[in-house]
CSV table of N, CA and C in Angstrom, one decimal:
chain,number,residue,atom,x,y,z
N,80,MET,N,17.7,-2.1,8.6
N,80,MET,CA,17.0,-1.1,7.6
N,80,MET,C,16.6,0.4,8.3
N,81,ASP,N,16.7,1.5,8.0
N,81,ASP,CA,16.3,2.4,8.9
N,81,ASP,C,14.7,2.9,8.8
N,82,THR,N,13.8,3.1,10.0
N,82,THR,CA,12.7,3.1,10.4
N,82,THR,C,11.9,3.9,8.9
N,83,LYS,N,12.5,4.9,8.4
N,83,LYS,CA,12.0,6.2,7.8
N,83,LYS,C,12.2,5.1,6.6
N,84,TRP,N,13.1,4.4,6.0
N,84,TRP,CA,12.9,3.7,4.9
N,84,TRP,C,11.8,2.8,4.7
N,85,ARG,N,11.6,1.6,5.6
N,85,ARG,CA,10.6,1.2,5.8
N,85,ARG,C,9.4,1.6,5.5
N,86,VAL,N,9.4,2.6,6.5
N,86,VAL,CA,7.8,3.6,6.2
N,86,VAL,C,7.4,3.8,4.6
N,87,LEU,N,8.5,4.7,3.9
N,87,LEU,CA,9.0,5.2,2.5
N,87,LEU,C,8.1,3.9,2.0
N,88,LEU,N,9.0,2.7,2.0
N,88,LEU,CA,8.7,1.7,1.5
N,88,LEU,C,7.0,1.0,1.1
N,89,PHE,N,6.5,1.3,2.5
N,89,PHE,CA,5.1,0.8,2.5
N,89,PHE,C,3.7,1.7,1.9
N,90,ILE,N,4.7,3.0,2.1
N,90,ILE,CA,3.5,3.8,1.3
N,90,ILE,C,3.6,3.9,0.2
N,91,VAL,N,5.0,3.6,-0.8
N,91,VAL,CA,5.3,3.5,-2.2
N,91,VAL,C,4.6,2.3,-2.6
N,92,LEU,N,4.6,1.2,-1.7
N,92,LEU,CA,4.0,0.4,-2.1
N,92,LEU,C,2.4,0.0,-2.2
N,93,ALA,N,2.3,0.7,-1.0
N,93,ALA,CA,0.5,1.0,-1.1
N,93,ALA,C,0.0,1.9,-2.4
N,94,ALA,N,0.8,2.8,-2.6
N,94,ALA,CA,0.7,3.7,-3.7
N,94,ALA,C,0.5,2.8,-5.3
N,95,VAL,N,1.5,2.0,-5.3
N,95,VAL,CA,1.5,0.8,-6.1
N,95,VAL,C,0.2,0.0,-6.0
N,96,PHE,N,0.3,-0.5,-5.1
N,96,PHE,CA,-1.3,-1.2,-5.1
N,96,PHE,C,-3.0,-0.9,-5.9
N,97,PHE,N,-2.8,0.8,-5.1
N,97,PHE,CA,-3.7,1.6,-5.6
N,97,PHE,C,-4.2,1.6,-6.8
N,98,GLY,N,-2.7,1.9,-7.9
N,98,GLY,CA,-2.4,2.3,-9.3
N,98,GLY,C,-2.8,0.7,-10.1
N,99,VAL,N,-2.5,-0.4,-9.1
N,99,VAL,CA,-2.7,-1.3,-10.6
N,99,VAL,C,-4.2,-1.6,-10.1
N,100,GLU,N,-4.9,-1.3,-8.8
N,100,GLU,CA,-6.3,-1.7,-8.6
N,100,GLU,C,-7.0,-0.5,-10.0
N,101,THR,N,-6.6,0.4,-9.5
N,101,THR,CA,-7.4,1.9,-10.6
N,101,THR,C,-7.3,1.1,-12.0
N,102,PHE,N,-6.0,1.1,-12.6
N,102,PHE,CA,-5.9,0.2,-13.7
N,102,PHE,C,-6.8,-0.6,-14.1
N,103,ALA,N,-6.6,-1.7,-13.6
N,103,ALA,CA,-7.9,-2.8,-14.0
N,103,ALA,C,-9.1,-2.7,-13.7
N,104,LYS,N,-9.8,-1.7,-13.2
N,104,LYS,CA,-10.7,-1.3,-12.9
N,104,LYS,C,-11.2,-0.4,-14.2
N,105,VAL,N,-10.2,0.3,-14.8
N,105,VAL,CA,-10.3,1.2,-16.5
N,105,VAL,C,-10.9,-0.1,-17.3
N,106,VAL,N,-9.6,-1.0,-17.5
N,106,VAL,CA,-9.6,-2.1,-18.2
N,106,VAL,C,-10.4,-3.2,-18.5
N,107,ASN,N,-11.4,-2.9,-17.3
N,107,ASN,CA,-12.1,-3.9,-17.0
N,107,ASN,C,-11.8,-5.5,-16.5
N,108,VAL,N,-11.0,-5.7,-15.7
N,108,VAL,CA,-10.6,-6.5,-14.9
N,108,VAL,C,-11.0,-7.2,-13.8
N,109,PRO,N,-11.3,-8.1,-13.3
N,109,PRO,CA,-12.0,-8.3,-12.2
N,109,PRO,C,-11.3,-8.9,-11.2
N,110,THR,N,-10.8,-8.0,-10.5
N,110,THR,CA,-10.0,-8.0,-9.1
N,110,THR,C,-10.6,-8.2,-7.8
N,111,TYR,N,-11.9,-8.1,-7.5
N,111,TYR,CA,-12.5,-7.9,-6.3
N,111,TYR,C,-11.9,-7.1,-5.3
N,112,ASN,N,-11.4,-6.2,-5.8
N,112,ASN,CA,-11.3,-5.1,-4.7
N,112,ASN,C,-9.8,-5.4,-4.4
N,113,ILE,N,-8.9,-6.7,-4.5
N,113,ILE,CA,-8.0,-7.0,-3.8
N,113,ILE,C,-6.8,-5.8,-3.2
N,114,GLY,N,-6.8,-4.8,-4.6
N,114,GLY,CA,-5.6,-3.9,-4.6
N,114,GLY,C,-5.8,-2.9,-3.6
N,115,TYR,N,-7.0,-2.7,-3.5
N,115,TYR,CA,-7.1,-1.3,-2.7
N,115,TYR,C,-7.2,-2.2,-1.0
N,116,ILE,N,-7.8,-3.3,-0.8
N,116,ILE,CA,-7.2,-4.2,0.3
N,116,ILE,C,-6.1,-4.1,0.6
N,117,LEU,N,-4.9,-4.8,-0.4
N,117,LEU,CA,-3.7,-4.7,0.0
N,117,LEU,C,-3.0,-3.2,0.4
N,118,GLY,N,-3.7,-2.3,-0.6
N,118,GLY,CA,-2.7,-0.7,-0.2
N,118,GLY,C,-3.5,-0.3,1.0
N,119,ILE,N,-4.7,-0.2,1.5
N,119,ILE,CA,-5.1,0.1,2.9
N,119,ILE,C,-4.5,-1.0,4.0
N,120,LEU,N,-4.0,-2.0,3.8
N,120,LEU,CA,-3.4,-3.1,4.4
N,120,LEU,C,-1.9,-2.0,4.5
N,121,SER,N,-1.0,-1.9,3.5
N,121,SER,CA,0.1,-1.4,3.4
N,121,SER,C,0.7,-0.4,4.1
N,122,PHE,N,-0.4,0.5,3.7
N,122,PHE,CA,-0.6,2.4,4.4
N,122,PHE,C,-0.5,2.3,6.2
N,123,MET,N,-1.4,1.0,6.7
N,123,MET,CA,-1.7,1.1,7.5
N,123,MET,C,-0.4,0.4,8.5
N,124,ALA,N,-0.1,-0.5,7.6
N,124,ALA,CA,1.9,-0.8,8.4
N,124,ALA,C,2.4,0.0,8.0
N,125,GLY,N,2.9,1.2,7.0
N,125,GLY,CA,3.8,2.0,7.5
N,125,GLY,C,3.1,3.2,8.9
N,126,ILE,N,2.2,3.4,8.7
N,126,ILE,CA,1.5,3.9,9.8
N,126,ILE,C,2.1,3.4,11.2
N,127,VAL,N,1.7,2.4,11.3
N,127,VAL,CA,2.4,1.4,12.9
N,127,VAL,C,3.7,1.6,13.0
N,128,ILE,N,4.4,1.3,11.8
N,128,ILE,CA,6.0,1.3,12.1
N,128,ILE,C,6.3,2.3,12.4
N,129,GLY,N,6.0,3.6,11.8
N,129,GLY,CA,6.2,4.8,11.6
N,129,GLY,C,6.3,5.2,13.4
N,130,ALA,N,5.3,4.8,13.9
N,130,ALA,CA,4.7,5.4,15.0
N,130,ALA,C,5.0,4.6,16.2
N,131,ARG,N,6.2,3.6,16.1
N,131,ARG,CA,6.8,2.8,16.9
N,131,ARG,C,8.1,3.8,17.3
N,132,ARG,N,8.5,3.9,18.8
N,132,ARG,CA,9.6,4.3,18.8
N,132,ARG,C,10.5,3.2,19.6
N,133,ARG,N,11.8,3.6,19.3
N,133,ARG,CA,12.6,2.5,20.0
N,133,ARG,C,13.9,3.3,21.1
């Protein structure tokens, strides 16, 4: 898989995690902020993969 697609995948995944976490907060579901943590980790993984040069 091309590096650009991996970066895009991780950023979209981070957006999904943030969106699900925000929706869960609105409907008062206890999530213990796991969506925010996974979103940040996914975004950081996208940055690291994008920064690597081959």
